[in-house]
Short mmCIF file of C-alpha atoms in Angstrom, two decimals:
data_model
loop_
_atom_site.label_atom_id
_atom_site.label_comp_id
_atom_site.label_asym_id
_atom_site.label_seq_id
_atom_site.Cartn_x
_atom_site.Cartn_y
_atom_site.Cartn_z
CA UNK P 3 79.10 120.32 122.50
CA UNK P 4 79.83 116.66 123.81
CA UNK P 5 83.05 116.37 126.22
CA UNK P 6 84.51 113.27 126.67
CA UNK P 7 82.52 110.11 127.30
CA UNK P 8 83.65 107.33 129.45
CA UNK P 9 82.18 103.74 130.21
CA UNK P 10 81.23 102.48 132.50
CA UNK P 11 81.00 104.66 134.93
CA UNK P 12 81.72 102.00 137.94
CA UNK P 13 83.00 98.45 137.38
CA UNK P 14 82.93 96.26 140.59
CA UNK P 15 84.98 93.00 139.37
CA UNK P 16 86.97 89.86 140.69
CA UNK P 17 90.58 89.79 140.95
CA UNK P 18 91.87 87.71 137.91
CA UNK P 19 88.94 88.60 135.73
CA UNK P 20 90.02 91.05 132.52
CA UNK P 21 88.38 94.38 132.07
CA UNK P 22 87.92 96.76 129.20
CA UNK P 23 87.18 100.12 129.47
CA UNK P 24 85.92 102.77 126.75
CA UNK P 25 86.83 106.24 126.05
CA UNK P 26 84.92 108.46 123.30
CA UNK P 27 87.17 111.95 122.80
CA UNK P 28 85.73 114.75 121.81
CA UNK P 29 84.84 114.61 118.07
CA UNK P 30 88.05 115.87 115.96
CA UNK P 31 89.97 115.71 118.64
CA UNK P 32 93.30 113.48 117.26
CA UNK P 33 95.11 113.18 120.51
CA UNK P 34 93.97 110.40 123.56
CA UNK P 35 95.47 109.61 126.69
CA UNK P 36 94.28 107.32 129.45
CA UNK P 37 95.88 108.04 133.01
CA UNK P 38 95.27 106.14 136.57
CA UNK P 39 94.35 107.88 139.67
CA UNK P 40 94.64 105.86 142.27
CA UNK P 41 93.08 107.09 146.36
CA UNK P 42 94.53 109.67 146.86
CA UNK P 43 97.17 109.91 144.14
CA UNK P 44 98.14 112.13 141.63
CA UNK P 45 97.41 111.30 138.38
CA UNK P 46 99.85 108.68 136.96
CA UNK P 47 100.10 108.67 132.60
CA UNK P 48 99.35 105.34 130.81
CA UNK P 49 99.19 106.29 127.03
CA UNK P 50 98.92 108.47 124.10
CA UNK P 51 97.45 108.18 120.88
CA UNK P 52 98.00 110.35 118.09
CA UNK P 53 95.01 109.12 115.76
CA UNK P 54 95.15 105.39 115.72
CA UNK P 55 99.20 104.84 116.65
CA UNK P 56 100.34 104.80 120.38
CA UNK P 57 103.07 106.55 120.00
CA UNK P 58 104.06 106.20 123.96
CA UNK P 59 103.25 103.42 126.09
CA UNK P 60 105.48 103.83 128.86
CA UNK P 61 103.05 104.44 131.30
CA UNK P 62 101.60 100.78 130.94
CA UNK P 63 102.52 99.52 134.35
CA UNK P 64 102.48 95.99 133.24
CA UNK P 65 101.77 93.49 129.65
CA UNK P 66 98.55 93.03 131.69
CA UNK P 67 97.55 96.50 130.27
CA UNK P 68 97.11 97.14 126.39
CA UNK P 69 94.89 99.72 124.82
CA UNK P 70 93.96 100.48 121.17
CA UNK P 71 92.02 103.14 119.15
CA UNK P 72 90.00 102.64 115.86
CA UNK P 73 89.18 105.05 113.19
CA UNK P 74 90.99 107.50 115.04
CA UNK P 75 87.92 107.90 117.11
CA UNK P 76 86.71 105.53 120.55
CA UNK P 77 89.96 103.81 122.64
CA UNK P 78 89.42 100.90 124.50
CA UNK P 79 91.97 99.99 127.65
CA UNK P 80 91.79 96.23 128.26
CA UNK P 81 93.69 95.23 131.62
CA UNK P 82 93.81 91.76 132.05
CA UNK P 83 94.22 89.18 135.24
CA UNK P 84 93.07 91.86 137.17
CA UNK P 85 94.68 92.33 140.71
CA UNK P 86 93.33 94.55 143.83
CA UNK P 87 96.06 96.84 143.14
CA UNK P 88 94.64 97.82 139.93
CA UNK P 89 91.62 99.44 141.29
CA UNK P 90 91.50 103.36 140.79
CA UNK P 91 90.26 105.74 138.65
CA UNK P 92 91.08 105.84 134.98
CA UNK P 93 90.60 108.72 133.27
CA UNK P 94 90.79 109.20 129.73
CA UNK P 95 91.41 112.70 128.03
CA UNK P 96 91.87 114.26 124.26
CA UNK P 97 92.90 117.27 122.79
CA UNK P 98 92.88 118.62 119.99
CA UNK P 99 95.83 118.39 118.36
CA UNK P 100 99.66 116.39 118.96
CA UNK P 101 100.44 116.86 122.77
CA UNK P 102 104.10 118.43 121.51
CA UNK P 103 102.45 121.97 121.26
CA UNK P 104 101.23 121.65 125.05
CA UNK P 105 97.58 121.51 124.27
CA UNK P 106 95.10 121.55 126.48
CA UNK P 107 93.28 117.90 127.64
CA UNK P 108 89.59 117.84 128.48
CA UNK P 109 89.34 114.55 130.90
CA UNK P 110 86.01 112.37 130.62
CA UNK P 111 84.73 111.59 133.92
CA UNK P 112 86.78 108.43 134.65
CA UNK P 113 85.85 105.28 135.44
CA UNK P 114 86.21 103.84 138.93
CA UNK P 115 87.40 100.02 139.18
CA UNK P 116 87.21 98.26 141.80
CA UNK P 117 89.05 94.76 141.87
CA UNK P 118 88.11 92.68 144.59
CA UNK J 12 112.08 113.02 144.43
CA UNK J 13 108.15 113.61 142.19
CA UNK J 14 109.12 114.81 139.04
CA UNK J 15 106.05 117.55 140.16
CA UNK J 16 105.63 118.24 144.09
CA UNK J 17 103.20 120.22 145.58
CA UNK J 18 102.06 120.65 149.66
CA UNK J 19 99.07 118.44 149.97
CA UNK J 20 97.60 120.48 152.71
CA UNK J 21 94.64 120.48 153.30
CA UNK J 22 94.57 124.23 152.94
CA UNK J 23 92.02 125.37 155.26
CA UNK J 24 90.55 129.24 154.79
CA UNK J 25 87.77 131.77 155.45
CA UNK J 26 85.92 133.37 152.78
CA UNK J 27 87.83 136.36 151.75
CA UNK J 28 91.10 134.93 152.42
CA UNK J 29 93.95 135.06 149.99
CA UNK J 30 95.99 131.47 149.60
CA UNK J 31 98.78 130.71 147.45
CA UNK J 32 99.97 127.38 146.39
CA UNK J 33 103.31 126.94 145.02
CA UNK J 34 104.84 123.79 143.40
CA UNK J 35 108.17 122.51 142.21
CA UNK J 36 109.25 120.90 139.16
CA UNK J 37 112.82 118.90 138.99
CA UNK J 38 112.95 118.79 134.82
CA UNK J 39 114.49 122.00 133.61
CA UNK J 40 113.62 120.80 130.11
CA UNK J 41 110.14 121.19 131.13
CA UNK J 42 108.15 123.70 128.20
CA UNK J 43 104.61 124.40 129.48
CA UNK J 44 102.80 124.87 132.62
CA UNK J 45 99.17 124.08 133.92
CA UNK J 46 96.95 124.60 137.02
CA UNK J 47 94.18 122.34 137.01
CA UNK J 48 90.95 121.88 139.23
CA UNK J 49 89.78 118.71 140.21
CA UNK J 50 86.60 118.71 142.56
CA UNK J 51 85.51 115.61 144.87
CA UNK J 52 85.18 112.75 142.70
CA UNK J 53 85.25 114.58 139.18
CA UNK J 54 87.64 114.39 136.39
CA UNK J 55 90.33 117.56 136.04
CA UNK J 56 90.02 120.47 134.31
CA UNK J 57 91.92 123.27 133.37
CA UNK J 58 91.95 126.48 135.53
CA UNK J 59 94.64 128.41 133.57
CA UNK J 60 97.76 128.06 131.81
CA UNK J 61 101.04 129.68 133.27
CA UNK J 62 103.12 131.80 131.06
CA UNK J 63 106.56 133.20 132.49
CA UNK J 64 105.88 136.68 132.30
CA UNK J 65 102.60 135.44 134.79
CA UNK J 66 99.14 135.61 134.02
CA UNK J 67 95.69 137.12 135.44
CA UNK J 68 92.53 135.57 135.53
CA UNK J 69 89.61 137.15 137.55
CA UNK J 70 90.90 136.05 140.78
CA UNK J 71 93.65 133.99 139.73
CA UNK J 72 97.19 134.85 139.47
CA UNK J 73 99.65 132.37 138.24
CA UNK J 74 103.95 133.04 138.66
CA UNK J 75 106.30 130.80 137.01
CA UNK J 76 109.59 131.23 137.89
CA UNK J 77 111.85 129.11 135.53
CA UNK J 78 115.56 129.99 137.25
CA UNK J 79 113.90 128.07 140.20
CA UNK J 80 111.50 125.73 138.57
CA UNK J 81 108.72 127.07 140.55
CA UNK J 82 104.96 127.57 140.02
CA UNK J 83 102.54 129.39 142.26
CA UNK J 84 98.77 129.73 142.08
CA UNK J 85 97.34 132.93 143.95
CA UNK J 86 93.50 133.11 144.72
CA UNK J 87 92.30 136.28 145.76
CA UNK J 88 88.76 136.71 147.57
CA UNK J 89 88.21 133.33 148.21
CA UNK J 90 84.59 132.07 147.46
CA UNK J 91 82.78 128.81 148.84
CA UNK J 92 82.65 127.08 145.56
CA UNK J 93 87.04 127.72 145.12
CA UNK J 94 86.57 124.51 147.49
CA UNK J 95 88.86 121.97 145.44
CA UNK J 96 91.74 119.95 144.79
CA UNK J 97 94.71 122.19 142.85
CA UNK J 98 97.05 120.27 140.40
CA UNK J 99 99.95 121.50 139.12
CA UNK J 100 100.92 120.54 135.94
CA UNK J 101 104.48 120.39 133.68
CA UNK J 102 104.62 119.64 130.12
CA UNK J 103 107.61 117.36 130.03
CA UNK J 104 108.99 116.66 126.14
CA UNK J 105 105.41 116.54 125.67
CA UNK J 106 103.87 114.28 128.48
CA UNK J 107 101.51 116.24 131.14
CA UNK J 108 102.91 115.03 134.55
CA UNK J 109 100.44 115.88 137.34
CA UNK J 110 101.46 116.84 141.22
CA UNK J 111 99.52 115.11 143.62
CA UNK J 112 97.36 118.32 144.28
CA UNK J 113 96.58 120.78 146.94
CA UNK J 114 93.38 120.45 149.08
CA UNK J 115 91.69 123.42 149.39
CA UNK J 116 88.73 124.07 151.80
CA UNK J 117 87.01 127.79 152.19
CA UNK J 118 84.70 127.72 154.86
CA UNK J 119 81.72 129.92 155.53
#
């Protein structure tokens, strides 16, 4: 079946310009979580939706970054006023059920930002 | 002190060759445990969970040890495409918190 679908794939853009970036989970799958890996970083959490509520949001590393989810389905993650620190990969990833019961994620293949 | 550390490496072995990685965790609160596999420029994905009385998978062996809040991988017979980035993983109150990984390189 269909994994996780990220887009785009690449985004080249300016510093200061805003970016959004799409995630579409696995179908049924009522967890979401968007992470950052930056060169050669681990991967650093953002997020978590269960259905359409973010229940955590610490990750966020600034009020430049927001995200939301509709119809419990596709997530967007907006950063605006990009800055060249902001480039890395972001990954997004969904399971199938709340993250509480330590279920497994299945990661999309990221998109890589580049700020320049 | 990483809430999840792990040695780097790179890890550099011959075909055949058994390597273990082993990672540390500094939340004693922590409730599940995860090696993932992340190639060159791919997204993660799971290689196996780790259960305390240790698991078995092919050539995988996975050891938690809670006492010292320490994880280990084992691969046994290493193969070409084993070539890969390890990440340890810690369920923390919910969260997944990643290491930073462990290089791996099998060479011919």
């Amino acid at each position: 079946g269909a994994g996780v679908s990220q887009s785009p794939s690449n985004k080249v853009t300016e510093k200061g310009k805003d970016v959004e970036l799409r995630c579409d989970p696995i179908s049924g799958h009522t967890a979401l979580y968007w992470y950052r890996q930056s060169l050669g970083q681990g991967l650093e959490f953002l997020i978590y939706f269960q259905g359409n509520s973010a229940p955590d949001k610490s990750g966020l590393p600034s009020d430049r970054f927001s995200a939301e989810r509709t119809g419990g389905s596709v997530s967007t993650l907006t950063i605006q006023r990009t800055q060249q620190e902001d480039s890395a990969v972001y990954l997004c990833a969904s399971s199938p059920r709340d993250r509480g019961l330590g279920e497994t994620q299945y990661f999309g293949p990221g998109t890589r930002l580049l700020v320049l | 002190r990483k809430e999840v550390e792990q040695d780097p490496g790179p890890f550099n072995v011959p075909e055949g060759a058994t390597v273990a990685f082993n990672c540390t965790y500094s939340n004693s609160a922590s409730q599940s445990f995860f090696w993932y596999r992340q190639d060159c420029r791919k997204e993660p994905k799971l290689l196996m969970s780790v259960y305390s009385s240790g698991n078995e998978d092919g050539r995988f062996t996975a050891q938690l040890n809670r006492a010292s809040q320490y994880i280990s991988l084992l691969i046994r017979d290493s193969k070409l495409s084993d070539s890969a980035t390890y990440l340890c993983v810690v369920n923390k109150g919910g969260k997944l918190i990643f290491g930073q990984g462990t290089e791996l390189s099998v060479k011919p």
